[in-house]
mmCIF file of C-alpha atoms and ligand atoms in Angstrom:
data_model
loop_
_atom_site.group_PDB
_atom_site.id
_atom_site.type_symbol
_atom_site.label_atom_id
_atom_site.label_comp_id
_atom_site.label_asym_id
_atom_site.label_seq_id
_atom_site.Cartn_x
_atom_site.Cartn_y
_atom_site.Cartn_z
ATOM 1 C CA MET A 1 75.086 43.339 -60.162
ATOM 2 C CA THR A 2 73.662 41.423 -63.100
ATOM 3 C CA ILE A 3 70.934 43.606 -64.478
ATOM 4 C CA GLU A 4 70.102 47.151 -63.569
ATOM 5 C CA ILE A 5 66.950 48.802 -64.877
ATOM 6 C CA GLN A 6 66.394 52.501 -64.329
ATOM 7 C CA SER A 7 63.242 54.527 -64.899
ATOM 8 C CA LEU A 8 61.919 52.178 -67.571
ATOM 9 C CA THR A 9 58.769 53.665 -69.056
ATOM 10 C CA LEU A 10 56.639 52.392 -71.913
ATOM 11 C CA ALA A 11 53.213 53.271 -73.253
ATOM 12 C CA TYR A 12 51.113 51.636 -75.960
ATOM 13 C CA ASP A 13 49.328 54.601 -77.521
ATOM 14 C CA GLU A 14 47.799 56.361 -74.523
ATOM 15 C CA ASN A 15 48.127 53.396 -72.170
ATOM 16 C CA LEU A 16 51.036 53.642 -69.780
ATOM 17 C CA ILE A 17 52.122 50.045 -69.143
ATOM 18 C CA LEU A 18 55.542 50.520 -67.538
ATOM 19 C CA SER A 19 55.798 53.600 -65.377
ATOM 20 C CA ASP A 20 59.255 54.495 -64.067
ATOM 21 C CA CYS A 21 60.237 50.873 -63.278
ATOM 22 C CA ASN A 22 63.447 50.275 -61.372
ATOM 23 C CA LEU A 23 65.041 46.914 -60.765
ATOM 24 C CA ARG A 24 68.395 45.446 -59.784
ATOM 25 C CA LEU A 25 69.528 41.857 -59.587
ATOM 26 C CA THR A 26 72.658 40.665 -57.842
ATOM 27 C CA GLU A 27 74.890 38.041 -59.437
ATOM 28 C CA GLY A 28 73.054 34.763 -59.991
ATOM 29 C CA GLU A 29 69.901 36.048 -58.319
ATOM 30 C CA ILE A 30 66.473 34.655 -59.240
ATOM 31 C CA LEU A 31 63.806 37.305 -58.911
ATOM 32 C CA VAL A 32 60.115 36.531 -59.192
ATOM 33 C CA ILE A 33 57.679 39.304 -60.071
ATOM 34 C CA LEU A 34 54.099 38.526 -59.099
ATOM 35 C CA GLY A 35 51.396 40.353 -60.959
ATOM 36 C CA PRO A 36 47.831 39.895 -62.158
ATOM 37 C CA SER A 37 46.865 39.257 -65.763
ATOM 38 C CA GLY A 38 47.318 42.258 -68.033
ATOM 39 C CA CYS A 39 49.492 44.311 -65.664
ATOM 40 C CA GLY A 40 52.444 44.372 -68.082
ATOM 41 C CA LYS A 41 54.660 41.410 -67.151
ATOM 42 C CA THR A 42 55.212 40.233 -70.715
ATOM 43 C CA THR A 43 55.798 43.818 -71.853
ATOM 44 C CA LEU A 44 58.527 44.271 -69.226
ATOM 45 C CA LEU A 45 60.303 41.073 -70.297
ATOM 46 C CA ARG A 46 59.973 41.966 -73.980
ATOM 47 C CA ALA A 47 61.534 45.350 -73.269
ATOM 48 C CA ILE A 48 64.441 43.693 -71.449
ATOM 49 C CA ALA A 49 64.918 41.197 -74.282
ATOM 50 C CA GLY A 50 64.781 44.013 -76.842
ATOM 51 C CA PHE A 51 61.604 43.062 -78.705
ATOM 52 C CA VAL A 52 59.897 46.308 -77.792
ATOM 53 C CA LYS A 53 61.527 49.694 -77.325
ATOM 54 C CA PRO A 54 60.825 51.641 -74.138
ATOM 55 C CA ASP A 55 59.947 55.333 -74.355
ATOM 56 C CA PHE A 56 62.334 56.197 -71.576
ATOM 57 C CA GLY A 57 64.835 54.582 -69.217
ATOM 58 C CA SER A 58 67.938 52.441 -69.412
ATOM 59 C CA ILE A 59 68.957 48.823 -68.971
ATOM 60 C CA GLN A 60 72.451 47.593 -68.150
ATOM 61 C CA LEU A 61 73.499 43.953 -68.153
ATOM 62 C CA ASN A 62 76.762 43.150 -66.398
ATOM 63 C CA GLY A 63 77.882 46.724 -66.851
ATOM 64 C CA ARG A 64 77.071 47.077 -70.523
ATOM 65 C CA SER A 65 74.212 49.168 -71.862
ATOM 66 C CA LEU A 66 71.545 47.225 -73.768
ATOM 67 C CA ASP A 67 69.720 50.323 -74.930
ATOM 68 C CA ASN A 68 70.927 50.297 -78.519
ATOM 69 C CA LEU A 69 71.371 46.551 -78.948
ATOM 70 C CA GLN A 70 69.243 44.204 -81.042
ATOM 71 C CA PRO A 71 67.676 41.203 -79.231
ATOM 72 C CA GLU A 72 70.261 38.780 -80.656
ATOM 73 C CA GLU A 73 73.095 40.987 -79.382
ATOM 74 C CA ARG A 74 71.858 41.045 -75.779
ATOM 75 C CA ASN A 75 72.820 37.539 -74.672
ATOM 76 C CA ILE A 76 69.513 36.985 -72.904
ATOM 77 C CA GLY A 77 67.429 33.786 -72.993
ATOM 78 C CA MET A 78 63.645 33.770 -72.809
ATOM 79 C CA LEU A 79 61.046 31.098 -72.105
ATOM 80 C CA LEU A 80 57.435 31.782 -73.018
ATOM 81 C CA GLN A 81 54.142 30.449 -71.738
ATOM 82 C CA ARG A 82 53.866 28.191 -74.754
ATOM 83 C CA PRO A 83 57.095 26.495 -75.826
ATOM 84 C CA VAL A 84 58.308 27.589 -79.243
ATOM 85 C CA LEU A 85 59.843 24.616 -81.058
ATOM 86 C CA PHE A 86 60.273 23.577 -84.672
ATOM 87 C CA PRO A 87 57.552 20.938 -85.179
ATOM 88 C CA HIS A 88 59.324 19.128 -88.012
ATOM 89 C CA LYS A 89 62.581 18.586 -86.146
ATOM 90 C CA ASP A 90 63.171 16.122 -83.328
ATOM 91 C CA VAL A 91 64.301 17.064 -79.829
ATOM 92 C CA LEU A 92 68.003 17.044 -80.680
ATOM 93 C CA GLY A 93 67.417 18.992 -83.893
ATOM 94 C CA ASN A 94 65.659 21.696 -81.909
ATOM 95 C CA ILE A 95 68.367 21.859 -79.275
ATOM 96 C CA LEU A 96 71.097 22.235 -81.888
ATOM 97 C CA PHE A 97 69.485 25.538 -82.887
ATOM 98 C CA ALA A 98 71.302 26.989 -79.869
ATOM 99 C CA TYR A 99 74.375 27.080 -82.105
ATOM 100 C CA ARG A 100 74.288 29.528 -84.960
ATOM 101 C CA LYS A 101 77.039 27.706 -86.815
ATOM 102 C CA LYS A 102 77.483 23.971 -87.194
ATOM 103 C CA LYS A 103 81.181 24.165 -86.406
ATOM 104 C CA ASP A 104 80.425 25.615 -82.951
ATOM 105 C CA ARG A 105 78.495 22.535 -81.841
ATOM 106 C CA LYS A 106 79.859 20.795 -78.766
ATOM 107 C CA MET A 107 78.119 17.440 -78.520
ATOM 108 C CA LYS A 108 79.516 16.722 -75.048
ATOM 109 C CA GLU A 109 77.843 19.895 -73.782
ATOM 110 C CA VAL A 110 74.624 19.051 -75.649
ATOM 111 C CA ASN A 111 74.474 15.551 -74.191
ATOM 112 C CA GLU A 112 75.189 16.846 -70.678
ATOM 113 C CA ILE A 113 72.443 19.439 -70.801
ATOM 114 C CA MET A 114 69.971 16.864 -72.149
ATOM 115 C CA GLN A 115 70.907 14.558 -69.245
ATOM 116 C CA ASP A 116 70.533 17.423 -66.748
ATOM 117 C CA MET A 117 67.092 18.308 -68.053
ATOM 118 C CA GLY A 118 65.966 14.654 -68.211
ATOM 119 C CA ILE A 119 65.359 14.640 -71.960
ATOM 120 C CA TYR A 120 68.330 12.596 -73.183
ATOM 121 C CA GLU A 121 66.187 9.491 -73.778
ATOM 122 C CA MET A 122 63.786 11.595 -75.863
ATOM 123 C CA ARG A 123 66.439 13.096 -78.124
ATOM 124 C CA ASN A 124 65.172 11.421 -81.300
ATOM 125 C CA GLN A 125 61.483 11.894 -80.555
ATOM 126 C CA ALA A 126 59.248 14.137 -82.641
ATOM 127 C CA ILE A 127 58.163 17.355 -80.931
ATOM 128 C CA GLU A 128 54.481 16.450 -81.273
ATOM 129 C CA THR A 129 54.994 13.414 -79.021
ATOM 130 C CA LEU A 130 56.174 15.541 -76.066
ATOM 131 C CA SER A 131 54.052 16.675 -73.136
ATOM 132 C CA GLY A 132 53.919 20.371 -72.286
ATOM 133 C CA GLY A 133 56.440 19.946 -69.475
ATOM 134 C CA GLU A 134 58.837 17.960 -71.668
ATOM 135 C CA ALA A 135 58.623 20.619 -74.368
ATOM 136 C CA GLN A 136 59.568 23.321 -71.842
ATOM 137 C CA ARG A 137 62.557 21.202 -70.787
ATOM 138 C CA VAL A 138 63.708 21.176 -74.410
ATOM 139 C CA VAL A 139 63.320 24.949 -74.690
ATOM 140 C CA LEU A 140 65.225 25.458 -71.450
ATOM 141 C CA ALA A 141 68.051 23.139 -72.552
ATOM 142 C CA ARG A 142 68.347 25.064 -75.821
ATOM 143 C CA ALA A 143 68.338 28.412 -74.004
ATOM 144 C CA LEU A 144 71.032 27.284 -71.552
ATOM 145 C CA LEU A 145 73.327 26.159 -74.358
ATOM 146 C CA THR A 146 73.535 29.758 -75.573
ATOM 147 C CA ASN A 147 75.195 30.673 -72.225
ATOM 148 C CA PRO A 148 72.787 33.524 -71.468
ATOM 149 C CA GLU A 149 73.819 36.191 -68.967
ATOM 150 C CA LEU A 150 70.178 36.439 -67.927
ATOM 151 C CA LEU A 151 67.157 34.202 -68.371
ATOM 152 C CA LEU A 152 63.647 35.630 -68.663
ATOM 153 C CA LEU A 153 60.821 33.288 -67.729
ATOM 154 C CA ASP A 154 57.387 34.446 -68.878
ATOM 155 C CA GLU A 155 55.005 32.107 -67.051
ATOM 156 C CA PRO A 156 56.543 29.016 -68.679
ATOM 157 C CA LEU A 157 54.799 26.692 -66.220
ATOM 158 C CA SER A 158 51.320 28.166 -66.239
ATOM 159 C CA SER A 159 49.743 25.656 -68.609
ATOM 160 C CA LEU A 160 51.129 22.606 -66.759
ATOM 161 C CA ASP A 161 49.422 20.403 -64.163
ATOM 162 C CA LEU A 162 50.127 21.271 -60.553
ATOM 163 C CA ASN A 163 52.514 18.377 -59.867
ATOM 164 C CA VAL A 164 54.480 18.860 -63.067
ATOM 165 C CA ARG A 165 54.609 22.580 -62.361
ATOM 166 C CA ARG A 166 56.063 22.041 -58.869
ATOM 167 C CA GLN A 167 58.583 19.505 -60.092
ATOM 168 C CA LEU A 168 59.770 21.595 -63.023
ATOM 169 C CA ALA A 169 59.886 24.755 -60.897
ATOM 170 C CA SER A 170 62.310 23.148 -58.462
ATOM 171 C CA GLU A 171 64.389 21.670 -61.287
ATOM 172 C CA ILE A 172 64.621 25.050 -63.014
ATOM 173 C CA ARG A 173 65.767 26.598 -59.762
ATOM 174 C CA ALA A 174 68.392 23.876 -59.195
ATOM 175 C CA THR A 175 69.674 24.204 -62.766
ATOM 176 C CA LEU A 176 69.961 27.999 -62.621
ATOM 177 C CA LYS A 177 71.714 27.804 -59.257
ATOM 178 C CA SER A 178 74.200 25.191 -60.427
ATOM 179 C CA LYS A 179 75.112 27.379 -63.397
ATOM 180 C CA ASN A 180 74.857 30.643 -61.428
ATOM 181 C CA ILE A 181 72.535 32.194 -64.018
ATOM 182 C CA ALA A 182 70.438 35.186 -62.971
ATOM 183 C CA ALA A 183 66.765 35.093 -63.924
ATOM 184 C CA ILE A 184 63.580 37.114 -63.838
ATOM 185 C CA HIS A 185 60.491 34.941 -63.584
ATOM 186 C CA VAL A 186 57.031 36.471 -63.893
ATOM 187 C CA THR A 187 53.906 34.679 -62.752
ATOM 188 C CA HIS A 188 50.665 35.098 -60.832
ATOM 189 C CA ASP A 189 51.207 31.810 -58.932
ATOM 190 C CA HIS A 190 52.444 32.310 -55.362
ATOM 191 C CA GLU A 191 53.494 28.711 -54.806
ATOM 192 C CA GLU A 192 55.567 28.629 -57.989
ATOM 193 C CA ALA A 193 57.135 31.935 -56.919
ATOM 194 C CA GLU A 194 58.114 30.470 -53.524
ATOM 195 C CA ILE A 195 59.744 27.435 -55.137
ATOM 196 C CA ILE A 196 61.744 29.295 -57.778
ATOM 197 C CA GLY A 197 62.645 32.672 -56.326
ATOM 198 C CA ASP A 198 65.439 33.971 -54.149
ATOM 199 C CA ARG A 199 63.358 37.123 -53.860
ATOM 200 C CA ILE A 200 59.722 37.820 -54.661
ATOM 201 C CA ILE A 201 58.296 41.237 -55.374
ATOM 202 C CA HIS A 202 54.856 42.380 -56.400
ATOM 203 C CA TRP A 203 54.299 44.256 -59.637
ATOM 204 C CA SER A 204 53.282 47.389 -57.748
ATOM 205 C CA GLU A 205 56.716 47.533 -56.084
ATOM 206 C CA LEU A 206 58.533 47.961 -59.404
ATOM 207 C CA HIS A 207 58.081 51.705 -59.556
ATOM 208 C CA LEU A 208 58.647 52.147 -55.831
ATOM 209 C CA LEU A 209 62.109 50.596 -55.747
ATOM 210 C CA GLU A 210 64.765 53.243 -55.476
ATOM 211 C CA SER A 211 66.856 53.723 -58.551
ATOM 212 C CA GLU A 212 69.856 54.530 -56.412
HETATM 213 N N1 LIG B 301 51.565 45.313 -78.821
HETATM 214 C C1 LIG B 301 50.648 45.882 -78.019
HETATM 215 N N2 LIG B 301 49.946 46.962 -78.430
HETATM 216 C C2 LIG B 301 49.027 47.532 -77.627
HETATM 217 N N3 LIG B 301 48.726 47.088 -76.388
HETATM 218 C C3 LIG B 301 49.380 46.019 -75.940
HETATM 219 C C4 LIG B 301 50.360 45.344 -76.718
HETATM 220 N N4 LIG B 301 50.860 44.313 -75.992
HETATM 221 C C5 LIG B 301 50.202 44.335 -74.824
HETATM 222 N N5 LIG B 301 49.314 45.352 -74.769
HETATM 223 C C6 LIG B 301 48.473 45.714 -73.630
HETATM 224 O O1 LIG B 301 49.348 46.033 -72.564
HETATM 225 C C7 LIG B 301 48.837 45.541 -71.324
HETATM 226 C C8 LIG B 301 49.876 44.632 -70.672
HETATM 227 O O2 LIG B 301 50.034 43.449 -71.446
HETATM 228 P P1 LIG B 301 51.030 42.286 -71.065
HETATM 229 O O3 LIG B 301 50.884 41.219 -72.079
HETATM 230 O O4 LIG B 301 52.371 42.859 -70.860
HETATM 231 O O5 LIG B 301 50.458 41.832 -69.648
HETATM 232 P P2 LIG B 301 50.773 40.532 -68.796
HETATM 233 O O6 LIG B 301 50.980 40.990 -67.392
HETATM 234 O O7 LIG B 301 51.877 39.762 -69.427
HETATM 235 O O8 LIG B 301 49.411 39.714 -68.880
HETATM 236 P P3 LIG B 301 49.167 38.116 -68.743
HETATM 237 O O9 LIG B 301 49.324 37.785 -67.285
HETATM 238 O O10 LIG B 301 47.766 37.931 -69.209
HETATM 239 O O11 LIG B 301 50.185 37.421 -69.606
HETATM 240 C C9 LIG B 301 47.527 44.858 -71.646
HETATM 241 O O12 LIG B 301 46.503 45.759 -71.395
HETATM 242 C C10 LIG B 301 47.639 44.554 -73.130
HETATM 243 O O13 LIG B 301 46.376 44.546 -73.712
HETATM 244 MG MG1 LIG B 302 52.017 37.843 -70.160
#
């Protein structure tokens, strides 16, 4: 078991967004959750990452409770719809942010991940010169360098052209599989879900899944 979510419930004021959600991922599993706009996908991922506190329920990651941990203590990586990068640093400068301390930097690892993600040749380029797909590759490389126990993917491909989206979806899958990293990917795109996921569920199934 990688992650186990039990009875997760969250309301914004009177609006119940997450209602008794249950979810389990096996080791290295890639789960895709399909759901329409506004159903609560981002809210679920933010709750898992620790950016918003649920009203009820518990989350365990590899046997340890996340309930009282800050986001930076959870060892979870997250990719958003729009890549978040430092505009005044180049590609390499952004990737090095994976390391909190300079002395922890392992350049062999950095170079390998840049090769894997096909961005090695761009390492000295300014962020503004990258395409949307290239920018997501940089974000993914940076996230992977932190050795996350779980990766959360919040529609990171939705603003890309169809061909780029397909290509990057299959590369993300291959990369996660080669590193045996579990992931939860949310999207409303069926084709993307088929390419990336080991298992696909619909949003409405979240509160139906047995907690036992
Ligand atoms: N901080 C907040 N305060 C109040 N309501 C919020 C907040 N964040 C989101 N909501 C509401 O919660 C609901 C779910 O939002 P959320 O962003 O999780 O949906 P989503 O499935 O990610 O949508 P999309 O597919 O458009 O990204 C929406 O009705 C949204 O307006
Ligand atoms: Mg969203």
